[in-house]
Structures are given as structure tokens and as C-alpha cells.
GROMACS .gro file of N, CA and C in nm:
model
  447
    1UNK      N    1   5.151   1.686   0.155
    1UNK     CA    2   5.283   1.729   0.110
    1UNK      C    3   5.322   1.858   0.182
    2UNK      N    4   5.425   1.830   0.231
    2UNK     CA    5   5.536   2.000   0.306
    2UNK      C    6   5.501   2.099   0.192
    3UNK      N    7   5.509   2.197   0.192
    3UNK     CA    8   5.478   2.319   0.137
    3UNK      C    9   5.664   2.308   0.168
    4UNK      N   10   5.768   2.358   0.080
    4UNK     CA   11   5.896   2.409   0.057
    4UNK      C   12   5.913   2.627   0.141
    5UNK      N   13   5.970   2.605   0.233
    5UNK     CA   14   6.012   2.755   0.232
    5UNK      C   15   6.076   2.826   0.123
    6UNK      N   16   6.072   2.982   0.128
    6UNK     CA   17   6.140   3.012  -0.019
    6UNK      C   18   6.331   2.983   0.031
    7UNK      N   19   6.365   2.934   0.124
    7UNK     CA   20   6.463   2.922   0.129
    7UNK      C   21   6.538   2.793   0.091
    8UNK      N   22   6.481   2.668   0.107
    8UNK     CA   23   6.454   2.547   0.058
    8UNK      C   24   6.434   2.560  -0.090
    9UNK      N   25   6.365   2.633  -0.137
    9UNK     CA   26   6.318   2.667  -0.295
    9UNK      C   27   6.474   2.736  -0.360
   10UNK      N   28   6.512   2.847  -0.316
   10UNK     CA   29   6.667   2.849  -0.362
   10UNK      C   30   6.743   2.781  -0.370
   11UNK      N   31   6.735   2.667  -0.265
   11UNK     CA   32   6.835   2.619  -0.268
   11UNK      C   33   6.840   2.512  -0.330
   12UNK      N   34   6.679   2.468  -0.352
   12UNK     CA   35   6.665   2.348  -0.485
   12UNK      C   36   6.685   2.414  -0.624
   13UNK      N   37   6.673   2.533  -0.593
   13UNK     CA   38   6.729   2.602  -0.759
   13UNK      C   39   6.837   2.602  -0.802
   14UNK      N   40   6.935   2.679  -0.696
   14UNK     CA   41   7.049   2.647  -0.717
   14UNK      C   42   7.122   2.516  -0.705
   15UNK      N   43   7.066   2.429  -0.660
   15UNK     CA   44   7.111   2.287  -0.694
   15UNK      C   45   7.057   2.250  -0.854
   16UNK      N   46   6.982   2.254  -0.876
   16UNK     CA   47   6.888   2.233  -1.006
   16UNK      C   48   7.027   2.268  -1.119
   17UNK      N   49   7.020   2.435  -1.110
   17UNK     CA   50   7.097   2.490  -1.180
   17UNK      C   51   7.262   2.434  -1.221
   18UNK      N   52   7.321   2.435  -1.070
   18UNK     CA   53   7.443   2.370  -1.106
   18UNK      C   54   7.433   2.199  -1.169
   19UNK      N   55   7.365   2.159  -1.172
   19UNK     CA   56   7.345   1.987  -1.180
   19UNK      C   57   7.292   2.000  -1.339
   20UNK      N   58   7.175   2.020  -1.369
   20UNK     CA   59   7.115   2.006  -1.520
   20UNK      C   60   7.150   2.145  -1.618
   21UNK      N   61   7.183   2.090  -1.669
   21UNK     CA   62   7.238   2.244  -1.759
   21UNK      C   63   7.165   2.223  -1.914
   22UNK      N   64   7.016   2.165  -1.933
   22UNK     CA   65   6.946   2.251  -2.055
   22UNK      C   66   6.791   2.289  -1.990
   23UNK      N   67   6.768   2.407  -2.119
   23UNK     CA   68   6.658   2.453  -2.049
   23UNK      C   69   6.608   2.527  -2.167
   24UNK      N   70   6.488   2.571  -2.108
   24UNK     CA   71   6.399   2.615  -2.247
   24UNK      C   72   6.462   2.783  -2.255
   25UNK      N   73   6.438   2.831  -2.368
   25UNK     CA   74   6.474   3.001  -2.413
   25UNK      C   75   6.356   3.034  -2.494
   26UNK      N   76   6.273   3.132  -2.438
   26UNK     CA   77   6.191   3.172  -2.476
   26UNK      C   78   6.261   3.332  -2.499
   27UNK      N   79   6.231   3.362  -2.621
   27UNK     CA   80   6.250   3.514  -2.652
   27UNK      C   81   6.195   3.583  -2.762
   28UNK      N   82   6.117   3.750  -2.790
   28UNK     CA   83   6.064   3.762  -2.847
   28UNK      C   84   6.119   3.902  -2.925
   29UNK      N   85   6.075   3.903  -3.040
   29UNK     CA   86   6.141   4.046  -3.121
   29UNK      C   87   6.048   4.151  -3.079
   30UNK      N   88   6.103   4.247  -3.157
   30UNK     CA   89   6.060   4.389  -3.046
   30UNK      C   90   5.862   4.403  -3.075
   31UNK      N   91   5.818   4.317  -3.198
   31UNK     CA   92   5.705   4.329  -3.214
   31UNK      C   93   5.628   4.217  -3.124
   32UNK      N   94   5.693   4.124  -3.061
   32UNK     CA   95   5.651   4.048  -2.987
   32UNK      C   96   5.628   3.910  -3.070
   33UNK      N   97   5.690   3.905  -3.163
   33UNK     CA   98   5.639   3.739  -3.207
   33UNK      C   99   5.772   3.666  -3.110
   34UNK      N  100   5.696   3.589  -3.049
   34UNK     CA  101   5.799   3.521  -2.943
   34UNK      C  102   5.874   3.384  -3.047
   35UNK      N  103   5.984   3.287  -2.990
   35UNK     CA  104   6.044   3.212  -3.016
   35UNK      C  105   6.117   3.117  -2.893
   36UNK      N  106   6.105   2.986  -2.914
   36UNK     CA  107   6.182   2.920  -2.773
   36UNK      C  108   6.237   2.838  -2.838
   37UNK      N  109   6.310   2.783  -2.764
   37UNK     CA  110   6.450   2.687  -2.835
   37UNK      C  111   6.469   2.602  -2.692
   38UNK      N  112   6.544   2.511  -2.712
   38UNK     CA  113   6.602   2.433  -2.601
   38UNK      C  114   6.774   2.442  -2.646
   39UNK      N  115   6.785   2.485  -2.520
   39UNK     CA  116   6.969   2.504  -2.525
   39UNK      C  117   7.044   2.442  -2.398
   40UNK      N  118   7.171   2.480  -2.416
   40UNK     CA  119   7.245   2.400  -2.305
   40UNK      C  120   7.276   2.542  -2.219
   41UNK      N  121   7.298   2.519  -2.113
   41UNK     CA  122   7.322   2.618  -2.014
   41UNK      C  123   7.398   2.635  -1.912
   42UNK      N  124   7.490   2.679  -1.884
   42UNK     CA  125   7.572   2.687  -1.732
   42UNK      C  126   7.548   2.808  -1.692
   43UNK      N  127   7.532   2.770  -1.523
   43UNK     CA  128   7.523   2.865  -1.403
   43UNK      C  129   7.646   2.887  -1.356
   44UNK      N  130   7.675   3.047  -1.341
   44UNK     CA  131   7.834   3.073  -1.300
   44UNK      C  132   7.849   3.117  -1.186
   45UNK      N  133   7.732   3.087  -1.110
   45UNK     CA  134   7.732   3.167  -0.988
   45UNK      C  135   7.634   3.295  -0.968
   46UNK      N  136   7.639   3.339  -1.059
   46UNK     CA  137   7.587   3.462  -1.060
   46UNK      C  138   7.489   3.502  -1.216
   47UNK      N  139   7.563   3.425  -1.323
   47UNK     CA  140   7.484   3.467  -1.474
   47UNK      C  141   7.441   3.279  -1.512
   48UNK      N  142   7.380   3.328  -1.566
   48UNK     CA  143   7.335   3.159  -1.704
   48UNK      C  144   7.339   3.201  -1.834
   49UNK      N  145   7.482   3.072  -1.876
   49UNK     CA  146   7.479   3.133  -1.987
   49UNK      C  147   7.472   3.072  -2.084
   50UNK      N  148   7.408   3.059  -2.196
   50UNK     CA  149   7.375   2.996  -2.353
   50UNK      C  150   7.499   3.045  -2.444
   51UNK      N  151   7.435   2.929  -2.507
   51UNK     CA  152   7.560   2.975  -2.607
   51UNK      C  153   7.414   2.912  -2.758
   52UNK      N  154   7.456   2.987  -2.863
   52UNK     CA  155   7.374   2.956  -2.974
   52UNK      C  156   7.437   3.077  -3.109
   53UNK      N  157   7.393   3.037  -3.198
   53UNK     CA  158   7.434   3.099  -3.347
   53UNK      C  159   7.411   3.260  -3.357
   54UNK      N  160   7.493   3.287  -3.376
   54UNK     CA  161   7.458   3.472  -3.423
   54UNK      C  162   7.350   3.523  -3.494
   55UNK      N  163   7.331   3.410  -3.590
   55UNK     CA  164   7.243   3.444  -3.685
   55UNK      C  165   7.150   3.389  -3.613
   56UNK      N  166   7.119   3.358  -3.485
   56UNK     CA  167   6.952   3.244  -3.526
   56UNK      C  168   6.876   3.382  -3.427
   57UNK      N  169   6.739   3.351  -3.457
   57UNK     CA  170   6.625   3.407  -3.402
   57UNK      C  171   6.647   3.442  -3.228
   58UNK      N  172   6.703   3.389  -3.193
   58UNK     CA  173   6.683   3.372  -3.040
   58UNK      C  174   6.801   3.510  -3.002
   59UNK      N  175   6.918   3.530  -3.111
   59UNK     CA  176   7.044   3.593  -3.089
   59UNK      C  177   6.995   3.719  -3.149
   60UNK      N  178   6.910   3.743  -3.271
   60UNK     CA  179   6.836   3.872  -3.303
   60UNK      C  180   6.747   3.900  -3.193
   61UNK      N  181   6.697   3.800  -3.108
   61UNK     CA  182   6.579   3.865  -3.033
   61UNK      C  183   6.669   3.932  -2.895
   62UNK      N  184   6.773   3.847  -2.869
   62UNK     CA  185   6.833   3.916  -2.729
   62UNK      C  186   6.848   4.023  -2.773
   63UNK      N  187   6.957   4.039  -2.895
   63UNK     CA  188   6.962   4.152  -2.932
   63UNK      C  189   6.883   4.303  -2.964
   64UNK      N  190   6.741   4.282  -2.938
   64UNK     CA  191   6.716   4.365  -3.029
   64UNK      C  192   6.604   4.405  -2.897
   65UNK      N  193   6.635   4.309  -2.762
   65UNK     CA  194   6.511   4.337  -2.651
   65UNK      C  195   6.574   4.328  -2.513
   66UNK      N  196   6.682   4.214  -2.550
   66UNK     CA  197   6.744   4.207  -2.407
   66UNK      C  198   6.700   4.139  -2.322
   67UNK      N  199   6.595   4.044  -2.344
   67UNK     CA  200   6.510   3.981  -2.238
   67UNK      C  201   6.455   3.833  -2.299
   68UNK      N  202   6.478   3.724  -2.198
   68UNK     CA  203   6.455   3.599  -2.225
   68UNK      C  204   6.373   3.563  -2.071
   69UNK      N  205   6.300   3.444  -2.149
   69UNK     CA  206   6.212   3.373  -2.033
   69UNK      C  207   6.277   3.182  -2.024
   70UNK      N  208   6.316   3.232  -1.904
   70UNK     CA  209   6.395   3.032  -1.918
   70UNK      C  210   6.287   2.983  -1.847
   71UNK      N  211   6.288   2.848  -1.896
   71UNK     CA  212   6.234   2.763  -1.813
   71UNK      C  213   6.263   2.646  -1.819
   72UNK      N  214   6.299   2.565  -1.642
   72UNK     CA  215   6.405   2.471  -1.620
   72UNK      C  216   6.325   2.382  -1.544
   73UNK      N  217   6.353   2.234  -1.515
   73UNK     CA  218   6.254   2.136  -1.516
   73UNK      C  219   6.176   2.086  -1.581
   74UNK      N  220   6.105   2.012  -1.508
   74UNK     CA  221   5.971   1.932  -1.574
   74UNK      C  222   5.848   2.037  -1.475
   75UNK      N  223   5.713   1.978  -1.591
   75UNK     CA  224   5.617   2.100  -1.474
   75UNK      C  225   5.598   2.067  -1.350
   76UNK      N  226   5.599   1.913  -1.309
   76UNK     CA  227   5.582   1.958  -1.156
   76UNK      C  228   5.716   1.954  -1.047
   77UNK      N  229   5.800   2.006  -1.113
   77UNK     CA  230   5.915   2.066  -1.027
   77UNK      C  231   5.994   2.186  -1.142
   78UNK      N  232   5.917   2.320  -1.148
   78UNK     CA  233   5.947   2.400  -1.197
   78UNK      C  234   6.029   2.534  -1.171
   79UNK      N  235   6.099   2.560  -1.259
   79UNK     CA  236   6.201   2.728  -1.226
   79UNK      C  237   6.180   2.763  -1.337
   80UNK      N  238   6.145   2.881  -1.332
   80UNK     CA  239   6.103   2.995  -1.460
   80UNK      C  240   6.174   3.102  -1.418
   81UNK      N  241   6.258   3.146  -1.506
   81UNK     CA  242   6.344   3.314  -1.475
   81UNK      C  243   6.335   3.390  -1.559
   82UNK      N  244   6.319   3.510  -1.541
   82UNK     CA  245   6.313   3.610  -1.611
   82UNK      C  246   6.453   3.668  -1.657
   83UNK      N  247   6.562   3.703  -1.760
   83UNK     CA  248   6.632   3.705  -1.748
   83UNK      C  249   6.674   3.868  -1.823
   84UNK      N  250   6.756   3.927  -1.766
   84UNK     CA  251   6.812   4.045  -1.879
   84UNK      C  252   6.967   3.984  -1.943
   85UNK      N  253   6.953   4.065  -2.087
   85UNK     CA  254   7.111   4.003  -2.147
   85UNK      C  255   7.226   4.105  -2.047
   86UNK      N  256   7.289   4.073  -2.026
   86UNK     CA  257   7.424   4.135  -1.942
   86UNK      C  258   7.526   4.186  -2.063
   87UNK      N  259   7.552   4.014  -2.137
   87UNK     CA  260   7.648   4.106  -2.268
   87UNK      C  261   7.678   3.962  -2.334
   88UNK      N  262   7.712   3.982  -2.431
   88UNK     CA  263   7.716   3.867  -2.550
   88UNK      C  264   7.924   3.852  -2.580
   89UNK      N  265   7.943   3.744  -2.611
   89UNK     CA  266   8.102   3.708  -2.691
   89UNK      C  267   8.066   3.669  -2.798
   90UNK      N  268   8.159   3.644  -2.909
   90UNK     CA  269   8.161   3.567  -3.011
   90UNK      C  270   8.243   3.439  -2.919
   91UNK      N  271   8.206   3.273  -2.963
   91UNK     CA  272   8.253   3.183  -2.931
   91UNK      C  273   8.434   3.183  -2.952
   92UNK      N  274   8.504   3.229  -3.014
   92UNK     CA  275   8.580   3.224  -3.085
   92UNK      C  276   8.691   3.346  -2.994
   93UNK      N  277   8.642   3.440  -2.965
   93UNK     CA  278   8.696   3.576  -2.849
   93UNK      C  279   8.666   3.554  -2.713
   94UNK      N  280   8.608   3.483  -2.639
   94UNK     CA  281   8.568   3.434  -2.511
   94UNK      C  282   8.698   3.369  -2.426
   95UNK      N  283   8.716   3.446  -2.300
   95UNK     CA  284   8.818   3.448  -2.233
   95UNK      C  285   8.803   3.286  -2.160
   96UNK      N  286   8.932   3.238  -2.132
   96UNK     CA  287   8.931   3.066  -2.155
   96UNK      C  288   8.817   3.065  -2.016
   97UNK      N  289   8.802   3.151  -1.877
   97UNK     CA  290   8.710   3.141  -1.814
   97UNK      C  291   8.562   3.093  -1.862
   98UNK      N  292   8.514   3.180  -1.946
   98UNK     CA  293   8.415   3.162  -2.014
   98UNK      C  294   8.368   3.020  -2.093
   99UNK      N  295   8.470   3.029  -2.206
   99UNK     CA  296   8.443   2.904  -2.262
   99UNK      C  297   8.460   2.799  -2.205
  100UNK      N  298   8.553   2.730  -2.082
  100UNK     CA  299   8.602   2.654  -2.041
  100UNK      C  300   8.487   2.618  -1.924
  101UNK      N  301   8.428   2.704  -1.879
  101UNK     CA  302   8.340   2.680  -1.778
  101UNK      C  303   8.243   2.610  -1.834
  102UNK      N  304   8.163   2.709  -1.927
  102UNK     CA  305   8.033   2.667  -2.024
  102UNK      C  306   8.109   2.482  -2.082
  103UNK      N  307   8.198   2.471  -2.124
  103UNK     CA  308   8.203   2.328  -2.245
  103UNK      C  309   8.242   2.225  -2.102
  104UNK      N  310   8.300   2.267  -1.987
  104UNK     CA  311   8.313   2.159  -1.861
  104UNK      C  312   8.133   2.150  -1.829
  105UNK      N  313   8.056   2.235  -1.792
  105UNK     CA  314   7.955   2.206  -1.755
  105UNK      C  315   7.856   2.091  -1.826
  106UNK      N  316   7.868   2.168  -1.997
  106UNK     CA  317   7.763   2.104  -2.080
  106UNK      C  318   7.802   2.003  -2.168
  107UNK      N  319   7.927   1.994  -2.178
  107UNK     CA  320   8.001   1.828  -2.254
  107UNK      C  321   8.015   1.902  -2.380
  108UNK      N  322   8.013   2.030  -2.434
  108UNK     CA  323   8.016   2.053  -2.555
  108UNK      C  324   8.108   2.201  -2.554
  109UNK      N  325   8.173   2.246  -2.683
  109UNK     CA  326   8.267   2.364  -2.681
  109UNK      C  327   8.177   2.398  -2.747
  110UNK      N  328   8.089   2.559  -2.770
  110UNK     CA  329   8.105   2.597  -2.906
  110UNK      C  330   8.221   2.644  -2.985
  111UNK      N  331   8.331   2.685  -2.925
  111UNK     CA  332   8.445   2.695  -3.019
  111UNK      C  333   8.465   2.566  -3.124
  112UNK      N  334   8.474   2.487  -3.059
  112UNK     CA  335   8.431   2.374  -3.198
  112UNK      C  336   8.361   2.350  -3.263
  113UNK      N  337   8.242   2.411  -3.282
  113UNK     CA  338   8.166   2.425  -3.345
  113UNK      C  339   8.157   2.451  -3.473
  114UNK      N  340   8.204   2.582  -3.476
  114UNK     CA  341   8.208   2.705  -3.579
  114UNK      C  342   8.202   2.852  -3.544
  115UNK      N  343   8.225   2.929  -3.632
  115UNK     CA  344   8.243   3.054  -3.588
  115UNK      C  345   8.176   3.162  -3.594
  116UNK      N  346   8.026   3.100  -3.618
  116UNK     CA  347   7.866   3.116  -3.582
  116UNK      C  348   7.857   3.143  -3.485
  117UNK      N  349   7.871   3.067  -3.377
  117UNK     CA  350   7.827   3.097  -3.251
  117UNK      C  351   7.913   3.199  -3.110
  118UNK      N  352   7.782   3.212  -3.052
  118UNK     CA  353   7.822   3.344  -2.957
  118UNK      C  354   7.784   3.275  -2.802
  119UNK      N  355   7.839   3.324  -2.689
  119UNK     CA  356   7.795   3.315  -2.557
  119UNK      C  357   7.696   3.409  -2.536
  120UNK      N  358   7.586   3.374  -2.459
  120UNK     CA  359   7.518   3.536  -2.417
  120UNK      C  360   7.481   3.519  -2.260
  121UNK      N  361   7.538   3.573  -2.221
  121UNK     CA  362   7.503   3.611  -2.051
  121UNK      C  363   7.426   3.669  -1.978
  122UNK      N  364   7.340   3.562  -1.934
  122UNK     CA  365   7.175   3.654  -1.901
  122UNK      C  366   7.200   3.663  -1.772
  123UNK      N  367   7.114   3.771  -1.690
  123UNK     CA  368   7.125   3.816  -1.571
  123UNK      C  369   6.988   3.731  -1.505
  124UNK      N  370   6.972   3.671  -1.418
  124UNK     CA  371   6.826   3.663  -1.400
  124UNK      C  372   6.843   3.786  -1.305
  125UNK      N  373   6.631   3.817  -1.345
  125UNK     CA  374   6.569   3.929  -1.246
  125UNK      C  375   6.491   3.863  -1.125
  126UNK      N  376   6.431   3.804  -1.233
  126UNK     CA  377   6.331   3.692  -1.119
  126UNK      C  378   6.319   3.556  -1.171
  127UNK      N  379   6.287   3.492  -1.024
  127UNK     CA  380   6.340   3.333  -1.041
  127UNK      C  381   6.190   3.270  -0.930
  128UNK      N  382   6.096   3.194  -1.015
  128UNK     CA  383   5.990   3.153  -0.945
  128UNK      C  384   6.031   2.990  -0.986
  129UNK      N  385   5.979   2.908  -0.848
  129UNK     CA  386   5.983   2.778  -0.811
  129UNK      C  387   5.893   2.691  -0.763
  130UNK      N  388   5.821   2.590  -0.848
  130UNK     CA  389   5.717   2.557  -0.785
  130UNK      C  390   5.691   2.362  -0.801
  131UNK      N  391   5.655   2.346  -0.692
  131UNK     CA  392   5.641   2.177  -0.745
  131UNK      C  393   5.445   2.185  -0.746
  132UNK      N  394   5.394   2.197  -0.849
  132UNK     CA  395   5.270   2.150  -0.882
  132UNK      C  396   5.241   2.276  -0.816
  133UNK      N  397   5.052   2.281  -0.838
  133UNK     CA  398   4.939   2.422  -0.800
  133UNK      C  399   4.945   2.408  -0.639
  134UNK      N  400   4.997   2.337  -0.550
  134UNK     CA  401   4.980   2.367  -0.427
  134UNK      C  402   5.130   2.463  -0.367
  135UNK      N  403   5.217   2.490  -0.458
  135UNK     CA  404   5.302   2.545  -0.423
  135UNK      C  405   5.329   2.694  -0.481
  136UNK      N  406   5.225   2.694  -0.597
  136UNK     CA  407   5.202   2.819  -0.713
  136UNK      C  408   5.194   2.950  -0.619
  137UNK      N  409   5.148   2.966  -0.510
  137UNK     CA  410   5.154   3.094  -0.410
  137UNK      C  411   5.266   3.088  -0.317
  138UNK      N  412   5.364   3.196  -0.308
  138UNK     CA  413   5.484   3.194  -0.277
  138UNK      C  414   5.592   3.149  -0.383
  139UNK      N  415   5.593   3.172  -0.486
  139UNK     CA  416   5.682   3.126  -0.571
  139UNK      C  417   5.822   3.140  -0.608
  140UNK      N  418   5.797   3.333  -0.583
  140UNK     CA  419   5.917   3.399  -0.575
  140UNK      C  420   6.003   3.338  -0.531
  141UNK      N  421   6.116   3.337  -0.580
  141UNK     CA  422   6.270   3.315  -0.489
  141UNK      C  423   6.339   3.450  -0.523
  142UNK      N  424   6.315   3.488  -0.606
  142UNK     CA  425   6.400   3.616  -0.669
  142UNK      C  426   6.319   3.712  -0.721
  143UNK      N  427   6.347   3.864  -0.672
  143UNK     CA  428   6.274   3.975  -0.754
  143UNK      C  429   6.388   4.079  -0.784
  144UNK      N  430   6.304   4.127  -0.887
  144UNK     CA  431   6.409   4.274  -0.905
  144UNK      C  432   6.551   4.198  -0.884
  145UNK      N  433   6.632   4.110  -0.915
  145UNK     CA  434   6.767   4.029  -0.922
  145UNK      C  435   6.767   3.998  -0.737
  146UNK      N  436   6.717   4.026  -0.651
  146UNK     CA  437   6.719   3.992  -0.565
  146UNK      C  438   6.688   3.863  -0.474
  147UNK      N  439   6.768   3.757  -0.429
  147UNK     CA  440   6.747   3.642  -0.396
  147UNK      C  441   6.619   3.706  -0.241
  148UNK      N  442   6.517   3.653  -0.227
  148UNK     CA  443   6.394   3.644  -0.122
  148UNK      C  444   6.465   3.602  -0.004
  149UNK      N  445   6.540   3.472  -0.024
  149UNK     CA  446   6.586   3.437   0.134
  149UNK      C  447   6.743   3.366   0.085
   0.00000   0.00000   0.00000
């Protein structure tokens, strides 16, 4: 099997990204009891963004740490990102950009929902890519928010 350049690896990410939009949310409160969820997700170019309940665990933990662990694929074609929160909406105050992007991507509004739910806009920092243990060295595509190639 080809070994993928990290440039090939971006660019299967960012294909990944725009094409499948759920993915795992791992996030933990400030004492560290972690929590993951599976949510729906759109890539805007630049942020990924969830949308989920104000009240649930995952929306206290951004809140209260700022930091989520996604992870997108199956394991042997994997993207794991590290993400910081950028900034949160209520579903309901979200400029039609926002909402309109997120409910075209993922087949769903949360404005229809209820008035529970919030957008939250994660930044990724770092973005590792790997198809199976022969690709696990070189993983990076992204550090410190910086795309590698």
C-alpha cells in the first residue's frame, strides 16, 4: 500500500469533511470526566460546526473548557481534530448564513427543533489522518491551526 503524502491526507480530509457531516464529540468538564456524543456537523471552510442542546453535557463542557476531540470516519480511514470553541449562537439568533449552511449540509434545522438548541463553532488546532498503523507516523495534517501542506 502507497503511504498518502500529508498533502493527499488534507485533501482527503477536506473532502471527507465537506461530503459526511456526522462525527463523534468527545468533551470533558473542567474535572475531566469526559463525554462523547455523535452529532451532525458542517465544515464552513474554515470552522465545524455542531449544533446540540444548551442544556446537555457536551454544551456545559464546551462551555466551561473550550475544547472538544472529534473524530471522523471509520478506524481504518481516520481524522481526529482537536478543536477550540470559537463562539456559540442560540439556534433561534443565528444569522440565516449560519443556520442555512449547517440545515443545507446536514438535512436538519435546529431552528425547528426547539429553542434548546445552540450552534457551537469549533476551531480545529490539529487535524491527524490515518488509514490503519502503517500510516500512524506522519499523521499530522494540521498543528497549532496550521494546515502542514
Amino acid at each position: 500500500m502507497k503511504l498518502r503524502t500529508v498533502a493527499e491526507r488534507k485533501k482527503d480530509v477536506l473532502a471527507a469533511l465537506e461530503a459526511h457531516h456526522d462525527l463523534w464529540v468527545a468533551t470533558a468538564d473542567a474535572k475531566g470526566q469526559p463525554h462523547l456524543i455523535a452529532a451532525s456537523s458542517w465544515w464552513d471552510g474554515a470552522l465545524i460546526v455542531v449544533a446540540t442542546r444548551v442544556e446537555s453535557r457536551t454544551a456545559h463542557n464546551l462551555a466551561e473548557t473550550g475544547l472538544a476531540k472529534l473524530g471522523h470516519g471509520m478506524p481504518a480511514d481516520v481524522v481526529l481534530i482537536d478543536a477550540k470553541l470559537e463562539n456559540s449562537t442560540a439556534a433561534g439568533q443565528a444569522d440565516d448564513e449560519l443556520a442555512d449552511g449547517f440545515s443545507k449540509a446536514v438535512g436538519w434545522d435546529p431552528r425547528e427543533v426547539g429553542d434548546d438548541w445552540a450552534f457551537y463553532r469549533l476551531r480545529p488546532r490539529r487535524i491527524q489522518a490515518y488509514r490503519g498503523y502503517q500510516e500512524i507516523e506522519g499523521r499530522d495534517v494540521m498543528k497549532g491551526g496550521r494546515w502542514l501542506a
